[in-house]
Short mmCIF file of N, CA and C in Angstrom, two decimals:
data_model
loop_
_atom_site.label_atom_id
_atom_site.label_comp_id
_atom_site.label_asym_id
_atom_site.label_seq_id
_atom_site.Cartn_x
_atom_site.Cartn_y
_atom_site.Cartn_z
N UNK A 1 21.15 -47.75 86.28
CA UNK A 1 19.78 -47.89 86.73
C UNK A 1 19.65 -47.21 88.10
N UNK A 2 18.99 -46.40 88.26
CA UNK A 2 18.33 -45.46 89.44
C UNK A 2 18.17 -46.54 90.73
N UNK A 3 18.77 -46.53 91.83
CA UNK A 3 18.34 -47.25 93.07
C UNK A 3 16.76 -46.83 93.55
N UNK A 4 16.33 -47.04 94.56
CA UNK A 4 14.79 -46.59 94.50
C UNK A 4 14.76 -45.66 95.69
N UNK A 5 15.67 -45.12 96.47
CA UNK A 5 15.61 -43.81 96.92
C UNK A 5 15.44 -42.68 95.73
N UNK A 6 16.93 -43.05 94.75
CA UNK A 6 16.73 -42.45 93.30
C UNK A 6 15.49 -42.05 92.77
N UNK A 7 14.87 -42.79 92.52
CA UNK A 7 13.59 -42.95 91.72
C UNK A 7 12.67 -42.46 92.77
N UNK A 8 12.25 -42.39 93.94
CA UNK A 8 11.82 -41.41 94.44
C UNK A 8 11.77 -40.29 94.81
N UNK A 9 13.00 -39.58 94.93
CA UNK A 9 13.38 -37.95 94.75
C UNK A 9 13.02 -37.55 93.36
N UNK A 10 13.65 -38.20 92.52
CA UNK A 10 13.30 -37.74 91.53
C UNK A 10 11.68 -37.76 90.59
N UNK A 11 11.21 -38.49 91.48
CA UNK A 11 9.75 -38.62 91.12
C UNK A 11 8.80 -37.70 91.50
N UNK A 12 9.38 -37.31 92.94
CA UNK A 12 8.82 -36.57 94.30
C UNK A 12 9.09 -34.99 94.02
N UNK A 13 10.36 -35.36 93.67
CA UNK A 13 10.91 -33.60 93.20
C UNK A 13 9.86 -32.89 91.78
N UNK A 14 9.66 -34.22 91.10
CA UNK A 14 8.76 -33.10 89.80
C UNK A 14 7.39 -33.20 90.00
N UNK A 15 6.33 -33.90 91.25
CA UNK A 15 5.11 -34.29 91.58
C UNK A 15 5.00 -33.06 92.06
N UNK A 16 5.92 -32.53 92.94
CA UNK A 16 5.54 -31.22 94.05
C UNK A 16 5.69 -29.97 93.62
N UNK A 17 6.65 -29.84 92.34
CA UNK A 17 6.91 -28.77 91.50
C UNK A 17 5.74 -28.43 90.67
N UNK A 18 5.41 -29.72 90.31
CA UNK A 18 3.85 -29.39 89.17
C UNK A 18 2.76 -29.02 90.30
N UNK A 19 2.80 -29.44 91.87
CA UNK A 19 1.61 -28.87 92.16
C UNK A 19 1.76 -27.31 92.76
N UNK A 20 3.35 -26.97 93.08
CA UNK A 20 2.94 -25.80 93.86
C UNK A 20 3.50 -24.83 92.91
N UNK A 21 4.03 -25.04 91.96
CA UNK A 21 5.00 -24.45 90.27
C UNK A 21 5.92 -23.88 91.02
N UNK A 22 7.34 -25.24 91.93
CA UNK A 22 8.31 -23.90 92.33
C UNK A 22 9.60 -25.35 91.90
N UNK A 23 10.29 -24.42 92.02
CA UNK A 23 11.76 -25.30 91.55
C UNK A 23 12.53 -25.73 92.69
N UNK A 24 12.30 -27.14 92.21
CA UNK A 24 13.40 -28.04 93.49
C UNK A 24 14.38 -28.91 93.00
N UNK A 25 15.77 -28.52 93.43
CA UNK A 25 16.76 -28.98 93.08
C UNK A 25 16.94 -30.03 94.19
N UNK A 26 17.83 -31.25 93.59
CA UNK A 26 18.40 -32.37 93.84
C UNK A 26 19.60 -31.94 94.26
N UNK A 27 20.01 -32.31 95.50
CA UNK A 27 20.89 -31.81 96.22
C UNK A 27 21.65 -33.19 97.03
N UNK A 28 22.85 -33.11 97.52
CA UNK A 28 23.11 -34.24 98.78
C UNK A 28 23.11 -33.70 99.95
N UNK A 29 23.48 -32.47 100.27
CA UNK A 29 23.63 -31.80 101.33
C UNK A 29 22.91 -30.33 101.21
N UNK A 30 23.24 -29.48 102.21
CA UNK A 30 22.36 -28.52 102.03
C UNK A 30 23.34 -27.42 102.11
N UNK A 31 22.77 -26.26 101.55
CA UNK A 31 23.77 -24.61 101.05
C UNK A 31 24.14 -24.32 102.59
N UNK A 32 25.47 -23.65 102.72
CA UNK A 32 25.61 -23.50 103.72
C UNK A 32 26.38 -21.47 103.63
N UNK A 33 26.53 -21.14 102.44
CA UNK A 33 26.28 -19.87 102.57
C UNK A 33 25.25 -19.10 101.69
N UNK A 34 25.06 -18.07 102.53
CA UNK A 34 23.75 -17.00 102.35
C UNK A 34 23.76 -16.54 100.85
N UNK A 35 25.17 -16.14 100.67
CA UNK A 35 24.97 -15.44 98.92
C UNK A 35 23.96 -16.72 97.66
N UNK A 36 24.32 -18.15 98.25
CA UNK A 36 23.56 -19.29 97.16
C UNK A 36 22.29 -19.40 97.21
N UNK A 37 21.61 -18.48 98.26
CA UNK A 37 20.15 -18.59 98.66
C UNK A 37 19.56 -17.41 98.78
N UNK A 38 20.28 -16.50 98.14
CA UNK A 38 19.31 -14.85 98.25
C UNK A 38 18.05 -15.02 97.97
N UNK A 39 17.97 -15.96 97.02
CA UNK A 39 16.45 -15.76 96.60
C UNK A 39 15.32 -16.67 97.19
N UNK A 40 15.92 -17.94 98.00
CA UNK A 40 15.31 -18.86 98.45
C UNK A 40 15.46 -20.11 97.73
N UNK A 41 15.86 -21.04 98.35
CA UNK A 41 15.67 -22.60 97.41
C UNK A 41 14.98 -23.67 98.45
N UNK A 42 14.60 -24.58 97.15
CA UNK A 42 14.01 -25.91 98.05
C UNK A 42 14.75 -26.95 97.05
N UNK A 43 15.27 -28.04 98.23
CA UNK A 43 16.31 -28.73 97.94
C UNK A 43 15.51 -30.13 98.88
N UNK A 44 15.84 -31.38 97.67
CA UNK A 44 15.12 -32.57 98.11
C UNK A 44 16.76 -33.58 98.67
N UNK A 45 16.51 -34.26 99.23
CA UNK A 45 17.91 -35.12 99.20
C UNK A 45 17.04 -36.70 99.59
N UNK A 46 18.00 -37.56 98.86
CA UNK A 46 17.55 -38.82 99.62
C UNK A 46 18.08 -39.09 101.04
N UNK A 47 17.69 -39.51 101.83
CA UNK A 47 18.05 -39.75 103.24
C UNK A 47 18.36 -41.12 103.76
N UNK A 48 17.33 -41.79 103.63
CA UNK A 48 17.24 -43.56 103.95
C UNK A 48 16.72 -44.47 103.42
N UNK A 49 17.11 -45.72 103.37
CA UNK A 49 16.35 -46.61 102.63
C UNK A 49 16.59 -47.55 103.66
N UNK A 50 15.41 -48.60 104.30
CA UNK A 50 15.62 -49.82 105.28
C UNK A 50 14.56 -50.80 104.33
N UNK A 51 15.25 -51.98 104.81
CA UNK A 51 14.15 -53.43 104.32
C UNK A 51 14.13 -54.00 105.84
N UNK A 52 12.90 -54.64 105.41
CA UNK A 52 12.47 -55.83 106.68
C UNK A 52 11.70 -56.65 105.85
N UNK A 53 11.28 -57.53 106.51
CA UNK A 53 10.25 -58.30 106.41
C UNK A 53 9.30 -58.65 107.80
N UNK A 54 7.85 -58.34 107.31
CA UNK A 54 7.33 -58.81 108.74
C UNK A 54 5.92 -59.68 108.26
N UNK A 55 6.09 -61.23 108.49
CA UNK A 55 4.89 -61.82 108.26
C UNK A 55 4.61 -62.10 106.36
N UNK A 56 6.05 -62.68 106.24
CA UNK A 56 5.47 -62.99 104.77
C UNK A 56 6.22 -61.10 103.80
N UNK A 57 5.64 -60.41 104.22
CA UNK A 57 5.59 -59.27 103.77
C UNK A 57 7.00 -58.64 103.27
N UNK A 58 7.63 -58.17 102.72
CA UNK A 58 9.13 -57.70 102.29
C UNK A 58 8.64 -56.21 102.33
N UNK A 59 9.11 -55.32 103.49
CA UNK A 59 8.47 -53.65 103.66
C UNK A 59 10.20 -53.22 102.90
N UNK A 60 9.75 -52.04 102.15
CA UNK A 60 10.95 -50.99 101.84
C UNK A 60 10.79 -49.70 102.36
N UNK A 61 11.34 -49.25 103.18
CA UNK A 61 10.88 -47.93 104.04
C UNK A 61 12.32 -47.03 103.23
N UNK A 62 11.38 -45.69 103.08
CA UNK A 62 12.48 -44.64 102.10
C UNK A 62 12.20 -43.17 102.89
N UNK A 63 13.57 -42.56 103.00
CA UNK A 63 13.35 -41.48 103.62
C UNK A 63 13.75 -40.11 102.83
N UNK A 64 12.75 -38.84 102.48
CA UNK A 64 13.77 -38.28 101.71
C UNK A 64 13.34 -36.66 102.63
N UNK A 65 13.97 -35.88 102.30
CA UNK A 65 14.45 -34.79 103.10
C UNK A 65 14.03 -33.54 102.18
N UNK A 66 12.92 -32.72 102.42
CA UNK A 66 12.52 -31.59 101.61
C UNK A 66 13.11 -30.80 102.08
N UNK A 67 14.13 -29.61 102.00
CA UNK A 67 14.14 -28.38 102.61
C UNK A 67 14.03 -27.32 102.07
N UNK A 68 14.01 -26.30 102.38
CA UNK A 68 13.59 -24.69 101.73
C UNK A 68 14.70 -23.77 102.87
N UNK A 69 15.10 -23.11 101.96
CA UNK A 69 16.48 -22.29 102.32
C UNK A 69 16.78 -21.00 101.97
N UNK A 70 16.59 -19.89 102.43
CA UNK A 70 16.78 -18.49 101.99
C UNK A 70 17.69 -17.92 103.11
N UNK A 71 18.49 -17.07 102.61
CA UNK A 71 19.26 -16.05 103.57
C UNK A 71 18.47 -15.22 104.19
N UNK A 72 18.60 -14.74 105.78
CA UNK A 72 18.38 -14.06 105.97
C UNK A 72 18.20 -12.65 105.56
N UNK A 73 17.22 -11.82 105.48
CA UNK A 73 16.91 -10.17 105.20
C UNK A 73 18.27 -9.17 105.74
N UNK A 74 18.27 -8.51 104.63
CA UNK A 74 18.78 -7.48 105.48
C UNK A 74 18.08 -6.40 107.10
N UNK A 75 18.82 -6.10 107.98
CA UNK A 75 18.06 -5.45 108.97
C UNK A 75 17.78 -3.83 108.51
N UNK A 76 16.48 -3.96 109.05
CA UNK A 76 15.57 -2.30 109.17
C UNK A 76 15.21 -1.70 109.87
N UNK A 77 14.97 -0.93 110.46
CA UNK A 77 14.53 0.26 111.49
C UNK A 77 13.72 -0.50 112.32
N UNK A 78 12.36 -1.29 111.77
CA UNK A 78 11.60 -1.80 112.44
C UNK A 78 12.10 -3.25 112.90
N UNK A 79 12.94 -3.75 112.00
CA UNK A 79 13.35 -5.10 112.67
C UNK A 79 15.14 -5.24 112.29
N UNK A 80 15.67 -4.33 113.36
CA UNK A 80 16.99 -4.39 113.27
C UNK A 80 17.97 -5.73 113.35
N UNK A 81 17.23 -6.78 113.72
CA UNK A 81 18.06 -8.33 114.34
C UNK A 81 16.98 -9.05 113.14
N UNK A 82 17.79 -9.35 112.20
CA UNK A 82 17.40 -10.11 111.18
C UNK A 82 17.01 -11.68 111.62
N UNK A 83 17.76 -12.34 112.87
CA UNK A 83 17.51 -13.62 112.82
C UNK A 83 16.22 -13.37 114.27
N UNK A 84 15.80 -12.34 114.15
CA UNK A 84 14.79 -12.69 114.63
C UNK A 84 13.09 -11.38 114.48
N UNK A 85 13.27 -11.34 113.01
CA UNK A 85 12.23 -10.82 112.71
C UNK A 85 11.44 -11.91 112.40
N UNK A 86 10.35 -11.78 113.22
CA UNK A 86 8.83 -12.53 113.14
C UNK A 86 8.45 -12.51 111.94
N UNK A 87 7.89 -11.68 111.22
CA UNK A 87 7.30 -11.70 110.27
C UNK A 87 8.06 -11.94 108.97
N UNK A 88 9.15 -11.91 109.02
CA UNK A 88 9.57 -12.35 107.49
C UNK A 88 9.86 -13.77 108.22
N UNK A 89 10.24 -14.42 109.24
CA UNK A 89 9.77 -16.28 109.36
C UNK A 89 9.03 -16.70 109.15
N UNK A 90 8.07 -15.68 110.02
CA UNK A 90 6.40 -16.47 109.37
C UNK A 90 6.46 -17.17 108.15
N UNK A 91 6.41 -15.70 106.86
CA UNK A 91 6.18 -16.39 106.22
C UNK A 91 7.08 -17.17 105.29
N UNK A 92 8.40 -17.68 105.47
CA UNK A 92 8.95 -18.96 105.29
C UNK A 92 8.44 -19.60 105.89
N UNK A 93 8.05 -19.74 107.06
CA UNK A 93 7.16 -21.09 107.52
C UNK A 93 5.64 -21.38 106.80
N UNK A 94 5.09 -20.28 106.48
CA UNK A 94 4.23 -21.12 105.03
C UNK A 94 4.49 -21.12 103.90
N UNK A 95 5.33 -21.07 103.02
CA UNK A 95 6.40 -21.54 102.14
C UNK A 95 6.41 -23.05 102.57
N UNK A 96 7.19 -23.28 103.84
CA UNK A 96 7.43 -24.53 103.72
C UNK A 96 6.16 -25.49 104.36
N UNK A 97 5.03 -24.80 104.60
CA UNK A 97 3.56 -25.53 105.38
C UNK A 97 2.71 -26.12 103.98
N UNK A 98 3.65 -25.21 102.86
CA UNK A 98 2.97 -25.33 101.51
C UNK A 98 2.84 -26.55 100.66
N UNK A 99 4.16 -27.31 100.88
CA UNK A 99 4.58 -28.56 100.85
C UNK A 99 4.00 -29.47 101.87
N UNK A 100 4.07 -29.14 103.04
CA UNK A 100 3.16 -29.91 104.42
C UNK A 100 1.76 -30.33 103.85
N UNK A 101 1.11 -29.69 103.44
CA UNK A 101 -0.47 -29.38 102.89
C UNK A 101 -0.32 -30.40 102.45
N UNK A 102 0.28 -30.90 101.12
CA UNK A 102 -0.07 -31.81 100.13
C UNK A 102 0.05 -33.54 100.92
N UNK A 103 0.68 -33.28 101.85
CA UNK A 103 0.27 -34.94 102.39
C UNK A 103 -0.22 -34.97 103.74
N UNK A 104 -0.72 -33.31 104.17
CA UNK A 104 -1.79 -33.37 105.13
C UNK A 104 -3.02 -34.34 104.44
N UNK A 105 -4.39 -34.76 105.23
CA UNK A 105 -5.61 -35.03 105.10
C UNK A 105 -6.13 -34.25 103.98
N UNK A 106 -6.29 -34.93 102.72
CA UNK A 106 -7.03 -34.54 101.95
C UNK A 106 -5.98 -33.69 100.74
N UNK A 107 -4.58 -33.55 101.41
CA UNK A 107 -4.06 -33.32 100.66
C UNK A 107 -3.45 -34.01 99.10
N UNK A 108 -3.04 -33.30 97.85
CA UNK A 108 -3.04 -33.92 96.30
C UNK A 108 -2.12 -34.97 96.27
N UNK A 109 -0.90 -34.87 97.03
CA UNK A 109 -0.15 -36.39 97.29
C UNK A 109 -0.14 -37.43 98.25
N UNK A 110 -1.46 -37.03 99.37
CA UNK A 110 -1.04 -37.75 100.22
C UNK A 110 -1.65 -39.92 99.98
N UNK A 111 -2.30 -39.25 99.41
CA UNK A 111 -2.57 -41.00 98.81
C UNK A 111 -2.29 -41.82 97.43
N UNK A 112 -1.39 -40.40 96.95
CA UNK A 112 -0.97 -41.04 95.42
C UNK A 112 0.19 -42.01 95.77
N UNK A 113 0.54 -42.94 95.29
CA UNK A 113 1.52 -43.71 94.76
C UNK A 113 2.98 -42.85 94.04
N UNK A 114 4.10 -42.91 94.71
CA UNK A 114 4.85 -41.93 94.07
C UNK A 114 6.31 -42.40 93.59
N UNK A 115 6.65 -43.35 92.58
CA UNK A 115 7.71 -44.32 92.34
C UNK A 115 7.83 -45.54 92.87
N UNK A 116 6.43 -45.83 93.15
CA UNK A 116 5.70 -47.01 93.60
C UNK A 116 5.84 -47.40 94.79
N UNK A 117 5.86 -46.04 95.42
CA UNK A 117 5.73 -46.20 97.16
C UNK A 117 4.92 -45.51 97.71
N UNK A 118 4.22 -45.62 98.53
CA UNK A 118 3.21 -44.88 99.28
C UNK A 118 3.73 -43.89 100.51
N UNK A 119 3.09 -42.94 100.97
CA UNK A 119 3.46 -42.25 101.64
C UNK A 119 3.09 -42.81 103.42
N UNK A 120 3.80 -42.23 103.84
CA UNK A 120 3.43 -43.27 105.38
C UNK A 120 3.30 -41.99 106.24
N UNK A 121 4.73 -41.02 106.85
CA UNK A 121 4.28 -39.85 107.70
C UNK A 121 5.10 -38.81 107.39
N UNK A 122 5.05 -37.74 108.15
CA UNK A 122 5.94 -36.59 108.16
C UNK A 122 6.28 -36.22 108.98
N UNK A 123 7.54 -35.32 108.93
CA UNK A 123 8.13 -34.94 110.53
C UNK A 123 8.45 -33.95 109.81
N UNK A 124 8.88 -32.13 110.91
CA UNK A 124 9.03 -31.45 110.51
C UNK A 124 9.46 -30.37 111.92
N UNK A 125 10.40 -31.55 112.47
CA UNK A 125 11.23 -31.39 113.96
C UNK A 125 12.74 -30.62 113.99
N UNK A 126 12.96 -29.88 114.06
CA UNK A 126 12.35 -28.72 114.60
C UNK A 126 11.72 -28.10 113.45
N UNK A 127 10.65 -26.82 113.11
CA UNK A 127 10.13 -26.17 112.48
C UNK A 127 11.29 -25.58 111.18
N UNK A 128 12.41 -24.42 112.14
CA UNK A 128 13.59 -24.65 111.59
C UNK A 128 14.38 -25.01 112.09
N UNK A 129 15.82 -24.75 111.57
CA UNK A 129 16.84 -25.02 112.13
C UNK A 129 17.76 -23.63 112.48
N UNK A 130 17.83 -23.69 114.49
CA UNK A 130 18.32 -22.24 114.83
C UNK A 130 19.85 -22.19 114.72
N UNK A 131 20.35 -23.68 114.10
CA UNK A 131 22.07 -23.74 113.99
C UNK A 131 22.12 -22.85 112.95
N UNK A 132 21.61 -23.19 111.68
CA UNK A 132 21.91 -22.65 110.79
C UNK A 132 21.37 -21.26 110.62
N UNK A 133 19.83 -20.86 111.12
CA UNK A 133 19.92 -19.32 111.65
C UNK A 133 21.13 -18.57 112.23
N UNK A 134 21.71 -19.09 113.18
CA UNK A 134 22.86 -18.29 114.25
C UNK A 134 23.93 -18.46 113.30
N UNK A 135 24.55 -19.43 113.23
CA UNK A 135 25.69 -19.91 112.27
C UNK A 135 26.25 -19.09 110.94
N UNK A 136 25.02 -19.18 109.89
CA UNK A 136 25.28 -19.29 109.04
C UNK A 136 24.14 -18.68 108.50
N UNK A 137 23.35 -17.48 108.98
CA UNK A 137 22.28 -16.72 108.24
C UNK A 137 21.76 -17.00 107.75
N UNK A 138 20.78 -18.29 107.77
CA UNK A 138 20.21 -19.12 106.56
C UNK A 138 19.05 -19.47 107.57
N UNK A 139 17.92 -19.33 106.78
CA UNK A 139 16.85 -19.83 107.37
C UNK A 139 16.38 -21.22 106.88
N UNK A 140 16.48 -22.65 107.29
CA UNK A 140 16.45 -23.79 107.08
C UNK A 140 15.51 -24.57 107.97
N UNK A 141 14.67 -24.86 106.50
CA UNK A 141 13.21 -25.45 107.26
C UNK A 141 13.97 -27.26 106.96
N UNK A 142 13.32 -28.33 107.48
CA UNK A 142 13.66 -29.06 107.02
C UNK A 142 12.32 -30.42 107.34
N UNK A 143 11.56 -31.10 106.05
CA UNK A 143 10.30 -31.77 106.08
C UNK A 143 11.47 -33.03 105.90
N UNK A 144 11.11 -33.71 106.59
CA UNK A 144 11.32 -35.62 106.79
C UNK A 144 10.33 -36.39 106.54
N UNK A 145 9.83 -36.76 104.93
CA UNK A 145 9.09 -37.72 104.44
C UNK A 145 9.01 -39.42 104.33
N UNK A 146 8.09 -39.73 104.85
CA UNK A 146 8.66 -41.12 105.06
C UNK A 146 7.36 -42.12 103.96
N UNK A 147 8.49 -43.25 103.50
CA UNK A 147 7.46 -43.86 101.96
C UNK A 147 7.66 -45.41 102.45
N UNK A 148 6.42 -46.14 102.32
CA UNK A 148 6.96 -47.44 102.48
C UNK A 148 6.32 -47.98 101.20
N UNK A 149 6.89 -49.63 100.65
CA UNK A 149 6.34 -50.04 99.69
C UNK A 149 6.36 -51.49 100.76
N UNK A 150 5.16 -52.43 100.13
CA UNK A 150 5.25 -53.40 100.44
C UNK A 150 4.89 -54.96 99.77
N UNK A 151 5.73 -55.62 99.66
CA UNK A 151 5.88 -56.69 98.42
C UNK A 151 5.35 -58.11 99.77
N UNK A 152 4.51 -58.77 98.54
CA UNK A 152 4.52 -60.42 99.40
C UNK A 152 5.19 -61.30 98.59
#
């Protein structure tokens, strides 16, 4: 039987695929060389699960981890330093703003019910990640979704 981080990746992973039609693999950790990401991936992981209770109330707070991951470009005349051509970041950063959208205001998941937890906030600190730029040629966005359910 699926724990309920479980049941929310996997709920979350095929809600966001049907709205933006892109493929997201279930992952625990994230690619750490360039050849597994030539083409770009988005990779969900579960992150956290906390209980409390406050006032009667039994809260389940769930954390799961969207990321989107492509190797860096090869360098060109016009942008010889691959980890820092502007314009091919850009637009990985709306790639991954694309996913942001849907639980912005007004966005298609942000008030659905999604493995019977609601959505609470997002983080998306830093934009990317410049370890894994410098490191390891990988451009790594990384969204921190946060779900609470709450039982009386």
């Amino acid at each position: 039987m699926p724990t309920p981080i479980q049941e929310l990746t996997i709920a979350l992973q095929s809600a966001i695929a049907a709205e933006l039609s892109i493929v997201i693999e279930r992952r625990k950790i994230a690619y750490f060389t360039p050849g597994e990401v030539r083409e770009g991936k988005y990779i969900i992981v579960g992150i956290g699960e906390d209980t409390n209770a406050k006032r009667g109330i039994d809260l389940l707070d769930l954390q799961v981890d969207l990321g989107y991951q492509i190797a860096l470009p090869e360098p060109t005349e016009s942008n010889p330093d691959p980890a820092n051509n502007i314009p091919w970041s850009d637009e990985q950063e709306q790639k991954v703003d694309a996913i942001k959208q849907l639980f912005r205001p007004d966005g298609a998941l942000r008030d659905r019910a999604i493995a019977g937890v609601n959505y609470l906030r997002m983080q998306n600190t830093p934009i990317y990640r410049p370890d894994m730029l410098l490191d390891n040629q990988i451009f790594t966005s990384v969204i921190r979704l946060e779900f609470r359910s709450e039982n009386e």
